PDB file of C-alpha atoms in Angstrom:
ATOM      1  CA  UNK A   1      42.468 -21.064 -60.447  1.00 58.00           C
ATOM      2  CA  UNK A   2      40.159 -19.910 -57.523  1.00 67.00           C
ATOM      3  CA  UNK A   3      36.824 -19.491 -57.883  1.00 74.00           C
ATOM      4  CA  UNK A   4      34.773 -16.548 -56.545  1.00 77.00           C
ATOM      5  CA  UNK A   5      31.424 -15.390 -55.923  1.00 81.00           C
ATOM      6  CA  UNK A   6      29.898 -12.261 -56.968  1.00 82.00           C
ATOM      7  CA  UNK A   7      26.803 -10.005 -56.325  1.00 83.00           C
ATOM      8  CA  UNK A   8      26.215  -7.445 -59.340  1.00 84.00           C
ATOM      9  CA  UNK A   9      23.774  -5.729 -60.627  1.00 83.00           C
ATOM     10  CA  UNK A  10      22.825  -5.424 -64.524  1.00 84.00           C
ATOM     11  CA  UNK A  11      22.418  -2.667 -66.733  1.00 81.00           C
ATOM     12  CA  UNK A  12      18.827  -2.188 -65.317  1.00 81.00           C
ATOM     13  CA  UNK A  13      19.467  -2.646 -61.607  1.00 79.00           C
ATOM     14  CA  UNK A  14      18.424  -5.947 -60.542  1.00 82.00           C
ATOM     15  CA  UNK A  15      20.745  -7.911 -58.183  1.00 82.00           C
ATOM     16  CA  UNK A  16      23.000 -10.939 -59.999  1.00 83.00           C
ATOM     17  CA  UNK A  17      24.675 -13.388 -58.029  1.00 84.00           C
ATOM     18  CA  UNK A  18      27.119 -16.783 -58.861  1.00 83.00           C
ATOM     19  CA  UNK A  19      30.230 -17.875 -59.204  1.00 83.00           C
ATOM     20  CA  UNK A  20      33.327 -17.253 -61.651  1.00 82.00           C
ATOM     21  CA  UNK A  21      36.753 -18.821 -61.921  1.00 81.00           C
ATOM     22  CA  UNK A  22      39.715 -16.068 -62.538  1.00 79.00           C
ATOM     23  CA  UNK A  23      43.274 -15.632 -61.175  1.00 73.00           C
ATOM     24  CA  UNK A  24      42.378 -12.884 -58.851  1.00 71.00           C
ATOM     25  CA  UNK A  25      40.167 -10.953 -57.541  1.00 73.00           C
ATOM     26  CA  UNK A  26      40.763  -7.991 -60.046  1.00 76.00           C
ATOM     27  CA  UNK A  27      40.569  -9.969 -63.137  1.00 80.00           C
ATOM     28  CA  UNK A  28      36.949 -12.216 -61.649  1.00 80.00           C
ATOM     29  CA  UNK A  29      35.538  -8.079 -61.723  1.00 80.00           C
ATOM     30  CA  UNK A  30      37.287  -7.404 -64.726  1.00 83.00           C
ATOM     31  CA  UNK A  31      34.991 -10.160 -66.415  1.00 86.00           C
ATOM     32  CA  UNK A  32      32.018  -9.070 -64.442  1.00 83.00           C
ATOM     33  CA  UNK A  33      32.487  -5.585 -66.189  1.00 84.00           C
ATOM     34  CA  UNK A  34      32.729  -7.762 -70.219  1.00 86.00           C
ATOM     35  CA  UNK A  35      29.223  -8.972 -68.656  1.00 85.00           C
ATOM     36  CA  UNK A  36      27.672  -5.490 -68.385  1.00 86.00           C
ATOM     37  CA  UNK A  37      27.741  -6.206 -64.702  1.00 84.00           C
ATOM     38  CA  UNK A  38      28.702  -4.199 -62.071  1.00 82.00           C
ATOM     39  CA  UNK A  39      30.404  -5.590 -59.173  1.00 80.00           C
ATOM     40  CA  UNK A  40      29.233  -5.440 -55.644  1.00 77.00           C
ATOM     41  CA  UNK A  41      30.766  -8.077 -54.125  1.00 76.00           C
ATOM     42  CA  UNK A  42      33.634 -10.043 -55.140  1.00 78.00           C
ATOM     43  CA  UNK A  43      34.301 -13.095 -52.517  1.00 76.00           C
ATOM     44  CA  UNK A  44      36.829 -16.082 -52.897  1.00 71.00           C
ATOM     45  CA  UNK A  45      35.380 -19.327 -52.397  1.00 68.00           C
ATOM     46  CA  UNK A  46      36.837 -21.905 -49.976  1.00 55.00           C
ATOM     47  CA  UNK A  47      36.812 -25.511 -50.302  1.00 43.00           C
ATOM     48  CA  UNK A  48      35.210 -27.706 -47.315  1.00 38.00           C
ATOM     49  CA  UNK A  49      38.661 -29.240 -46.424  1.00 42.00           C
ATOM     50  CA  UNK A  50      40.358 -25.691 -46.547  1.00 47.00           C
ATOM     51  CA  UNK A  51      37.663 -24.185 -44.307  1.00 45.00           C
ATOM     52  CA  UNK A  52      38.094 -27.243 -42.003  1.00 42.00           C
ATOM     53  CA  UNK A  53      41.445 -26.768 -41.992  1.00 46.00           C
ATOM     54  CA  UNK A  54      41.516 -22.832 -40.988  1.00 46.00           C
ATOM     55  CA  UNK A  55      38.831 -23.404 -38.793  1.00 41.00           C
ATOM     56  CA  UNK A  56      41.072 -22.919 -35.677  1.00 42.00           C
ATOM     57  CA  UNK A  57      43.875 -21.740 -37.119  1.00 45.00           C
ATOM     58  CA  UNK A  58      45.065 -18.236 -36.129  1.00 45.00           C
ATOM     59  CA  UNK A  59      44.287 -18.981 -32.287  1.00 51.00           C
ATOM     60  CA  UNK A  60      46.728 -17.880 -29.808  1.00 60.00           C
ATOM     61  CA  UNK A  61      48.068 -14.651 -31.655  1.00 79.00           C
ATOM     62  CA  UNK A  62      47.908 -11.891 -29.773  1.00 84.00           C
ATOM     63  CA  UNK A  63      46.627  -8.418 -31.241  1.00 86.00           C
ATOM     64  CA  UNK A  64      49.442  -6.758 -30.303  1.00 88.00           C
ATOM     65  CA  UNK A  65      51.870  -9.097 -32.232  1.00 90.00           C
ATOM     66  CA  UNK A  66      49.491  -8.575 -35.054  1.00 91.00           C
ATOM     67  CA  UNK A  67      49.540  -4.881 -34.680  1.00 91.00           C
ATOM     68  CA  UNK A  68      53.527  -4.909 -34.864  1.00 91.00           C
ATOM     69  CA  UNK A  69      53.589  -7.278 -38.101  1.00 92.00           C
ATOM     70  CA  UNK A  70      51.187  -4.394 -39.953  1.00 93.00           C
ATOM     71  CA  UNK A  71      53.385  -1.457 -38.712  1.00 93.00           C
ATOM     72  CA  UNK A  72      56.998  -4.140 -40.000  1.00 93.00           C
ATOM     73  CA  UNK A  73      55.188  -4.543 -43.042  1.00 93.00           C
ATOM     74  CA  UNK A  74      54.032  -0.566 -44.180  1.00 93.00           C
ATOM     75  CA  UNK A  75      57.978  -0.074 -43.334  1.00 93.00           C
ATOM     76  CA  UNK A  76      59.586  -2.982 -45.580  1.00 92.00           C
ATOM     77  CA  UNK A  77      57.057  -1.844 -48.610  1.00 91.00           C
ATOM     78  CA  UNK A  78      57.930   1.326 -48.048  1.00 90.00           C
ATOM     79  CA  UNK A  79      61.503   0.933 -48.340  1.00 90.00           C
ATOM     80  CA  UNK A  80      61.176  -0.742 -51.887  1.00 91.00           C
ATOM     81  CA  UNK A  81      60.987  -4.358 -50.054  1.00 91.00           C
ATOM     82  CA  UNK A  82      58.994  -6.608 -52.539  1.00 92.00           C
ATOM     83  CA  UNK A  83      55.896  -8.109 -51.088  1.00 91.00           C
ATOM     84  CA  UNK A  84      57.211 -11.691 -51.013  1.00 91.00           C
ATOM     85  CA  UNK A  85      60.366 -10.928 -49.776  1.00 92.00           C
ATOM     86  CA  UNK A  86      58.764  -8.421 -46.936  1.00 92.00           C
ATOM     87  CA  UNK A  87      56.761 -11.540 -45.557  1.00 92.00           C
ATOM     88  CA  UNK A  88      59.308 -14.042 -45.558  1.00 91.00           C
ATOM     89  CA  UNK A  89      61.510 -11.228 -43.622  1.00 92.00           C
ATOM     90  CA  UNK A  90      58.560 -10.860 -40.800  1.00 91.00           C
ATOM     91  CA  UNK A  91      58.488 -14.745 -41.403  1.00 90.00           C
ATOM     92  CA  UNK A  92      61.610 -15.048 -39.881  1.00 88.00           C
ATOM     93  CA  UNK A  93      61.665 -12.285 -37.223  1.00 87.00           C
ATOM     94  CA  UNK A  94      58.184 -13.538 -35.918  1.00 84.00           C
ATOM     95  CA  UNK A  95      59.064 -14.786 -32.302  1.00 84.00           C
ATOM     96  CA  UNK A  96      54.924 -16.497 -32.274  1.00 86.00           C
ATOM     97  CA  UNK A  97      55.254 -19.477 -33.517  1.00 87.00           C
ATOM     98  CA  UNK A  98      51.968 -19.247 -34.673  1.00 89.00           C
ATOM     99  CA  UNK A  99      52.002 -16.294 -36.458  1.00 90.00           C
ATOM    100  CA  UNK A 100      54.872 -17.321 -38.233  1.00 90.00           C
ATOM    101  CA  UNK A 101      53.089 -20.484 -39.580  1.00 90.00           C
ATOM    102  CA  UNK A 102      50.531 -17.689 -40.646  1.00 91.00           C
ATOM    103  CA  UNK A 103      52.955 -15.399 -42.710  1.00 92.00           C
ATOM    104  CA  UNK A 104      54.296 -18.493 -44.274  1.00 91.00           C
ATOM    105  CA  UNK A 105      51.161 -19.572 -45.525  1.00 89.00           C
ATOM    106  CA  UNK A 106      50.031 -16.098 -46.750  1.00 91.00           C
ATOM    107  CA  UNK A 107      53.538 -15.689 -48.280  1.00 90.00           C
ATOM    108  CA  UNK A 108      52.902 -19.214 -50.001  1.00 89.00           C
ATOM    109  CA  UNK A 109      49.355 -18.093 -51.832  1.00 87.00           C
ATOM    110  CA  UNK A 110      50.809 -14.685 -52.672  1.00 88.00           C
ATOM    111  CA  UNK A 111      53.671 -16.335 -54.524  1.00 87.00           C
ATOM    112  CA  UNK A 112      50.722 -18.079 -55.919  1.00 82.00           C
ATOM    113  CA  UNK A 113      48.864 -15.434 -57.396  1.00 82.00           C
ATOM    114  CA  UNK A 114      46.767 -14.802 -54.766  1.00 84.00           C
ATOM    115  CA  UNK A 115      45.996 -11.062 -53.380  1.00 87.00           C
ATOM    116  CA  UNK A 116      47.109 -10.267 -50.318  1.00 91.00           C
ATOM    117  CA  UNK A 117      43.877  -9.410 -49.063  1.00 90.00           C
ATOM    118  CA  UNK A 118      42.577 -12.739 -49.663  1.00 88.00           C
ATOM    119  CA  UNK A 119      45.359 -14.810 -48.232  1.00 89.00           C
ATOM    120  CA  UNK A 120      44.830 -13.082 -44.916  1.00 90.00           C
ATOM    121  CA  UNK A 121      40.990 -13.872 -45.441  1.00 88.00           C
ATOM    122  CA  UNK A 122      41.920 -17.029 -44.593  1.00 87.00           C
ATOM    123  CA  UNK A 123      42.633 -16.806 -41.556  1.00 89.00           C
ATOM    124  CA  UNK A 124      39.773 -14.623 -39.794  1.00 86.00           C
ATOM    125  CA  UNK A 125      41.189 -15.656 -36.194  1.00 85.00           C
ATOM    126  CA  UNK A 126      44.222 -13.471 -36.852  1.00 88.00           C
ATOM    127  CA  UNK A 127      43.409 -11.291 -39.468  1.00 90.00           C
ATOM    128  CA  UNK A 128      39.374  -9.924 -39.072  1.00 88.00           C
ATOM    129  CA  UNK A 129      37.092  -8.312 -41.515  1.00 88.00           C
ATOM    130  CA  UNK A 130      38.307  -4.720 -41.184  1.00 89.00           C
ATOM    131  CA  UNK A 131      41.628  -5.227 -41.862  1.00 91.00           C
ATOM    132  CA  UNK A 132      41.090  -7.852 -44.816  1.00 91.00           C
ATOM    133  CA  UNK A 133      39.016  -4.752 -46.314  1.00 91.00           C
ATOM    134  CA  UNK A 134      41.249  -2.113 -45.238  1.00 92.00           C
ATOM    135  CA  UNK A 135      44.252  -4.109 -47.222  1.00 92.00           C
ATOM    136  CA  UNK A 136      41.889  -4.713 -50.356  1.00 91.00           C
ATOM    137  CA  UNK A 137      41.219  -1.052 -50.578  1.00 92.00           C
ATOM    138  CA  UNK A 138      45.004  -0.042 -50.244  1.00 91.00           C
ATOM    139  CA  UNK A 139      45.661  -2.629 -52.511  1.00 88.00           C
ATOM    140  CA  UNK A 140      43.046  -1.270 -55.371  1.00 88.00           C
ATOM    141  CA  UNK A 141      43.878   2.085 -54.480  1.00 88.00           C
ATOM    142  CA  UNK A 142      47.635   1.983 -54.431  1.00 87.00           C
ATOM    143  CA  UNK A 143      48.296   3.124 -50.842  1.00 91.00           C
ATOM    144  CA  UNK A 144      48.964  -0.152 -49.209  1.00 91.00           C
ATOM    145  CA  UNK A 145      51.427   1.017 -47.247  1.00 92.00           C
ATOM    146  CA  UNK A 146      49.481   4.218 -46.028  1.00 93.00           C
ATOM    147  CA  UNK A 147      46.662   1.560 -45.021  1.00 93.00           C
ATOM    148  CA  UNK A 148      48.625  -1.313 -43.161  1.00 93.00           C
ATOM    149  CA  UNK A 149      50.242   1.854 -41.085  1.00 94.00           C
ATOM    150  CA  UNK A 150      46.606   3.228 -40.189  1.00 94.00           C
ATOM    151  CA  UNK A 151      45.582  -0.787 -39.081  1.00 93.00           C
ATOM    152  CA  UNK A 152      48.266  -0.970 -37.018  1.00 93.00           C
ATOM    153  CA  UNK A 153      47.854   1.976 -34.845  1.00 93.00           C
ATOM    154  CA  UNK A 154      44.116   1.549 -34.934  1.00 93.00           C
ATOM    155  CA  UNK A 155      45.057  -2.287 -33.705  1.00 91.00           C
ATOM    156  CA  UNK A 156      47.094  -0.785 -30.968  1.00 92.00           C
ATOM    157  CA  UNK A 157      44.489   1.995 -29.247  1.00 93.00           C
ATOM    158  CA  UNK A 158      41.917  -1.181 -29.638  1.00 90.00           C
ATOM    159  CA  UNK A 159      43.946  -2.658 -27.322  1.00 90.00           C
ATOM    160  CA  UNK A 160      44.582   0.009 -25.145  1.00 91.00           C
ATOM    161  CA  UNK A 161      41.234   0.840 -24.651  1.00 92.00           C
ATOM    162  CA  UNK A 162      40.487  -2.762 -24.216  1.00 89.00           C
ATOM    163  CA  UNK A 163      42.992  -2.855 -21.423  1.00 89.00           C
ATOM    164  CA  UNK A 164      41.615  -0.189 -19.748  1.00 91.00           C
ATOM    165  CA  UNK A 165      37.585  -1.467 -19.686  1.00 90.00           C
ATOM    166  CA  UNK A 166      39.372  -4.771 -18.328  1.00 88.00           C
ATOM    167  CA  UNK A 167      41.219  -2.982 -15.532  1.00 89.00           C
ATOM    168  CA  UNK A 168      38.142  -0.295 -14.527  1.00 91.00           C
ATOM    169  CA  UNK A 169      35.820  -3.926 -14.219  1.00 90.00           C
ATOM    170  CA  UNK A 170      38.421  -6.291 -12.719  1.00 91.00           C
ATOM    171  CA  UNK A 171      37.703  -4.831  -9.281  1.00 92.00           C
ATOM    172  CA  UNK A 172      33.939  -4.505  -9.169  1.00 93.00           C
ATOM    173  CA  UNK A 173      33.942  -8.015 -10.659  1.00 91.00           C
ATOM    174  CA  UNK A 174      35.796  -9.289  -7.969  1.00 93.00           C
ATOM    175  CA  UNK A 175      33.848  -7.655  -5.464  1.00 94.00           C
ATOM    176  CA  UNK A 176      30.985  -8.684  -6.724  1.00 93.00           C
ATOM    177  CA  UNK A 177      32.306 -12.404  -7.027  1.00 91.00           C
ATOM    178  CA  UNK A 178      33.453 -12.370  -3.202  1.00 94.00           C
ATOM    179  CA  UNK A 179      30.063 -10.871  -1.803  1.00 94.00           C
ATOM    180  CA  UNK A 180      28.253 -13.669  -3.644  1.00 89.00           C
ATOM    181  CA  UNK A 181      30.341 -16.344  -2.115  1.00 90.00           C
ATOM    182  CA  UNK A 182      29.950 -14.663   1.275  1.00 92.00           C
ATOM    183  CA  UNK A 183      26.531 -13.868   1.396  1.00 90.00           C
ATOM    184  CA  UNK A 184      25.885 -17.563   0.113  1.00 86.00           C
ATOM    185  CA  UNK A 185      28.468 -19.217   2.790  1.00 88.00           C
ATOM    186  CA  UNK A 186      26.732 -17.402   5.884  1.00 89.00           C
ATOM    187  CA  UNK A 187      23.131 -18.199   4.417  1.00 88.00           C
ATOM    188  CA  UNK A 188      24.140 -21.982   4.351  1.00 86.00           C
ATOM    189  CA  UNK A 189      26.445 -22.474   7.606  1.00 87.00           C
ATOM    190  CA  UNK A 190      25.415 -19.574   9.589  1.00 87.00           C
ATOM    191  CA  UNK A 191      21.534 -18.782   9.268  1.00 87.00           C
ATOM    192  CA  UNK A 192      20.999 -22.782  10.903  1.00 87.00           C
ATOM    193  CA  UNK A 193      22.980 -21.969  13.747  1.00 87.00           C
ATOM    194  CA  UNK A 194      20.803 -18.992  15.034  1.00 85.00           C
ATOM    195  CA  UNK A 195      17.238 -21.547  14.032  1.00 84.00           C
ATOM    196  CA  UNK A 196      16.661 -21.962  17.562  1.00 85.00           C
ATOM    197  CA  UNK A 197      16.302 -18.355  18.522  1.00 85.00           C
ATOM    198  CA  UNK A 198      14.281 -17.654  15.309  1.00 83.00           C
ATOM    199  CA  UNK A 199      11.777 -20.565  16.609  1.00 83.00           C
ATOM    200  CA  UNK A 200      11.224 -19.257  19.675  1.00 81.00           C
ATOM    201  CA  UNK A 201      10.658 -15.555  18.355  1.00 82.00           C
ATOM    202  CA  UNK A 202       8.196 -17.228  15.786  1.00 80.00           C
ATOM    203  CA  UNK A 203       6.344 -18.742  18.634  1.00 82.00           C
ATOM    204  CA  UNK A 204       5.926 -15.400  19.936  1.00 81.00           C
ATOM    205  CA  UNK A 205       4.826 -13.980  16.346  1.00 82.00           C
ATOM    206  CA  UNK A 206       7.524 -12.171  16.578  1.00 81.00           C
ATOM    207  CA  UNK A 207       9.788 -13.163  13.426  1.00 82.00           C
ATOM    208  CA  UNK A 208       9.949 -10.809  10.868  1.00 86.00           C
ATOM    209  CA  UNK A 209       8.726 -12.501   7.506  1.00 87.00           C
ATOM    210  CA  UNK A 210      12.007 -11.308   5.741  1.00 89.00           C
ATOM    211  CA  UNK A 211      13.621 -13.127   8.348  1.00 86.00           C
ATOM    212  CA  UNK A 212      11.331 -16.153   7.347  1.00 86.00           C
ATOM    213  CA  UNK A 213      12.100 -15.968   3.833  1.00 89.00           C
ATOM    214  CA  UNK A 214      15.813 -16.036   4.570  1.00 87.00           C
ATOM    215  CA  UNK A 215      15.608 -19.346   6.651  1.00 87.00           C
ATOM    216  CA  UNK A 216      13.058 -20.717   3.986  1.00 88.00           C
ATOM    217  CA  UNK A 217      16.226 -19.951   1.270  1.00 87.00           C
ATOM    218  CA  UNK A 218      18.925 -21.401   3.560  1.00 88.00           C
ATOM    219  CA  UNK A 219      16.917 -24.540   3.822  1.00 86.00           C
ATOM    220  CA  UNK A 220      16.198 -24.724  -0.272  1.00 86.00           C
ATOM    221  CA  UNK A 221      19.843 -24.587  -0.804  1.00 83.00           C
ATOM    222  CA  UNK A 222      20.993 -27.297   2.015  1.00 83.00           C
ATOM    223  CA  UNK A 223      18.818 -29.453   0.239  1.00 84.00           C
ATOM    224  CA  UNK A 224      19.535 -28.546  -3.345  1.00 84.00           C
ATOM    225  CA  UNK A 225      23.054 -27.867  -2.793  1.00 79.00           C
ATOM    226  CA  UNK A 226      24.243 -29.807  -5.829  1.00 81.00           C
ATOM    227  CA  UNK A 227      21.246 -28.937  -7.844  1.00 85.00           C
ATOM    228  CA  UNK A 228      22.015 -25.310  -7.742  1.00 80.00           C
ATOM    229  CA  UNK A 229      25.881 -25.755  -8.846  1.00 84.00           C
ATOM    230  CA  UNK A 230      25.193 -27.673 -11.212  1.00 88.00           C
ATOM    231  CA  UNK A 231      22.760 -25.706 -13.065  1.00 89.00           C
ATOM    232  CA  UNK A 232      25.018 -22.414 -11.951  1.00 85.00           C
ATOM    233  CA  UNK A 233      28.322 -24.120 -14.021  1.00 90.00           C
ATOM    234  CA  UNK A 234      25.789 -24.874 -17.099  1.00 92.00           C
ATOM    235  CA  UNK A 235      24.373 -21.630 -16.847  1.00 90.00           C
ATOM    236  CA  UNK A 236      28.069 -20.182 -17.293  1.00 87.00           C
ATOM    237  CA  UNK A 237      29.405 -22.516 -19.917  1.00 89.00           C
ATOM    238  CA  UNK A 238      26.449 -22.176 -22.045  1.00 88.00           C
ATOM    239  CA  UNK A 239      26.925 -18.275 -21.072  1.00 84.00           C
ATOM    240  CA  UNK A 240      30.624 -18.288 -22.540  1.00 84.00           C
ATOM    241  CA  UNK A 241      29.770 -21.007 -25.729  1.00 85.00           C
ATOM    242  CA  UNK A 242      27.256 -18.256 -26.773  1.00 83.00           C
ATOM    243  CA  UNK A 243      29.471 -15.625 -26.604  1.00 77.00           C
ATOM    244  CA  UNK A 244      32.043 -17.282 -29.067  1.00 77.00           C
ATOM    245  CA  UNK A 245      29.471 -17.045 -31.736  1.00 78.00           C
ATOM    246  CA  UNK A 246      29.028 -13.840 -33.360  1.00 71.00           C
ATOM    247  CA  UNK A 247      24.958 -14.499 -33.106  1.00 77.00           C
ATOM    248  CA  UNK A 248      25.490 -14.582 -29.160  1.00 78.00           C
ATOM    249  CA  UNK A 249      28.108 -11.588 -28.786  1.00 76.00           C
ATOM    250  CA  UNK A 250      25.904  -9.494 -30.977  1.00 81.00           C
ATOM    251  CA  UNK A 251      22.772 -10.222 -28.715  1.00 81.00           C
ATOM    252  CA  UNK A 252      24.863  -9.713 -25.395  1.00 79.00           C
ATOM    253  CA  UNK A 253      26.374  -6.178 -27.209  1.00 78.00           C
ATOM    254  CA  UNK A 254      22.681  -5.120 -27.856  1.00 81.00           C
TER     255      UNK A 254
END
């Protein structure tokens, strides 16, 4: 059996927390209640081999294809398909191959016991923390199917909206991509050609100190050419490692 851990809090209000082992998740709060506890949190414990072995799985699914298998789903249970035999039917039908690897391990640790909710816990890649608790609440409450219907249209207007932020920045991004390139290119070919002229005006006192600035730039990146790319392409890929981790995505959504 599973183990799980638990927060709680006693008869006088202070804060408990450890582990239990129990079938499921119902029966590890059912034993928390024969405590005198009452159950905050209830969280299934993974071993280090399972976590290492989820750890990328789920990758490559899109949302929409996720958003389709909810909607299947809330249809089969509602037409008096049992659970098992509703995921081995999406099983089947799934035209991802890894999504289908998905609902055949889910279907596998149902058969075993194991909540629905939890199964799809582990795999956060596909399945993420909204719609693990969404299913654990239809699945307490006894309006599954009600819930899985609401995650799949909320799953779909995510992704509409998402589609529309990318296409209202794709053009302002690219403008702003080409004017960088430009603006570098003429500082780095073109500002040397017109040196001459700017020496003779700067005998005269003539040359503007903006103008000075500029040719002191253009020579800093001549010389540090390499430097400057260099530290530009770490600058972006420790940019994008940051925002895989939730501590860096929160910071850049702040």
């Amino acid at each position: 059996m599973p183990d799980y851990s638990y927060e709680a809090l006693n008869k006088t209000g202070q804060r408990n927390t450890g582990t239990l082992t129990a079938a499921t998740e119902r029966e590890a709060a059912a034993m928390l209640d024969a405590r005198g506890l009452f159950p905050l949190k209830v969280l299934p414990q993974r071993s280090a081999a399972e976590g290492r072995r989820f750890a990328g799985f789920g990758g490559g699914v899109g949302r929409r294809h996720i958003a389709v298998m909810f909607s299947q789903l809330a249809d089969l249970l509602h037409s008096g398909v049992p659970m098992l035999k509703a995921i081995e039917v999406l099983e089947r039908q799934s035209t991802n191959k890894r999504l289908c690897a998905i609902l055949r391990d889910v279907r596998m640790k149902v058969a075993d016991g194991t909540g629905l909710a939890q199964a799809m816990s582990m795999h956060p890649k596909a399945f993420d923390e909204l719609a693990v608790s969404m299913v654990r609440a239809g699945q307490e409450g006894g309006f599954l199917e009600d819930v899985l219907k609401r995650i799949a249209v909320f799953v779909e207007h995510q992704e509409d909206l998402k589609s529309k932020v990318v296409g209202a920045m794709a053009y302002p991004a690219f403008l702003a991509v080409a004017m960088f390139l430009v603006i570098n290119v003429l500082i780095i070919f073109f500002v040397p050609k017109f040196e001459p002229v700017f020496e003779k005006l700067k005998a005269k006192d003539e040359l503007p100190w903006i103008t000075e600035k500029l040719i002191a730039v253009s020579h800093f990146q001549q010389s540090w050419l390499g430097l400057v790319t260099g530290l530009l392409c770490a600058a972006g890929f420790v940019g994008f490692v940051m925002w895989t981790r939730r501590g860096g995505r929160l910071w850049a959504d702040r």
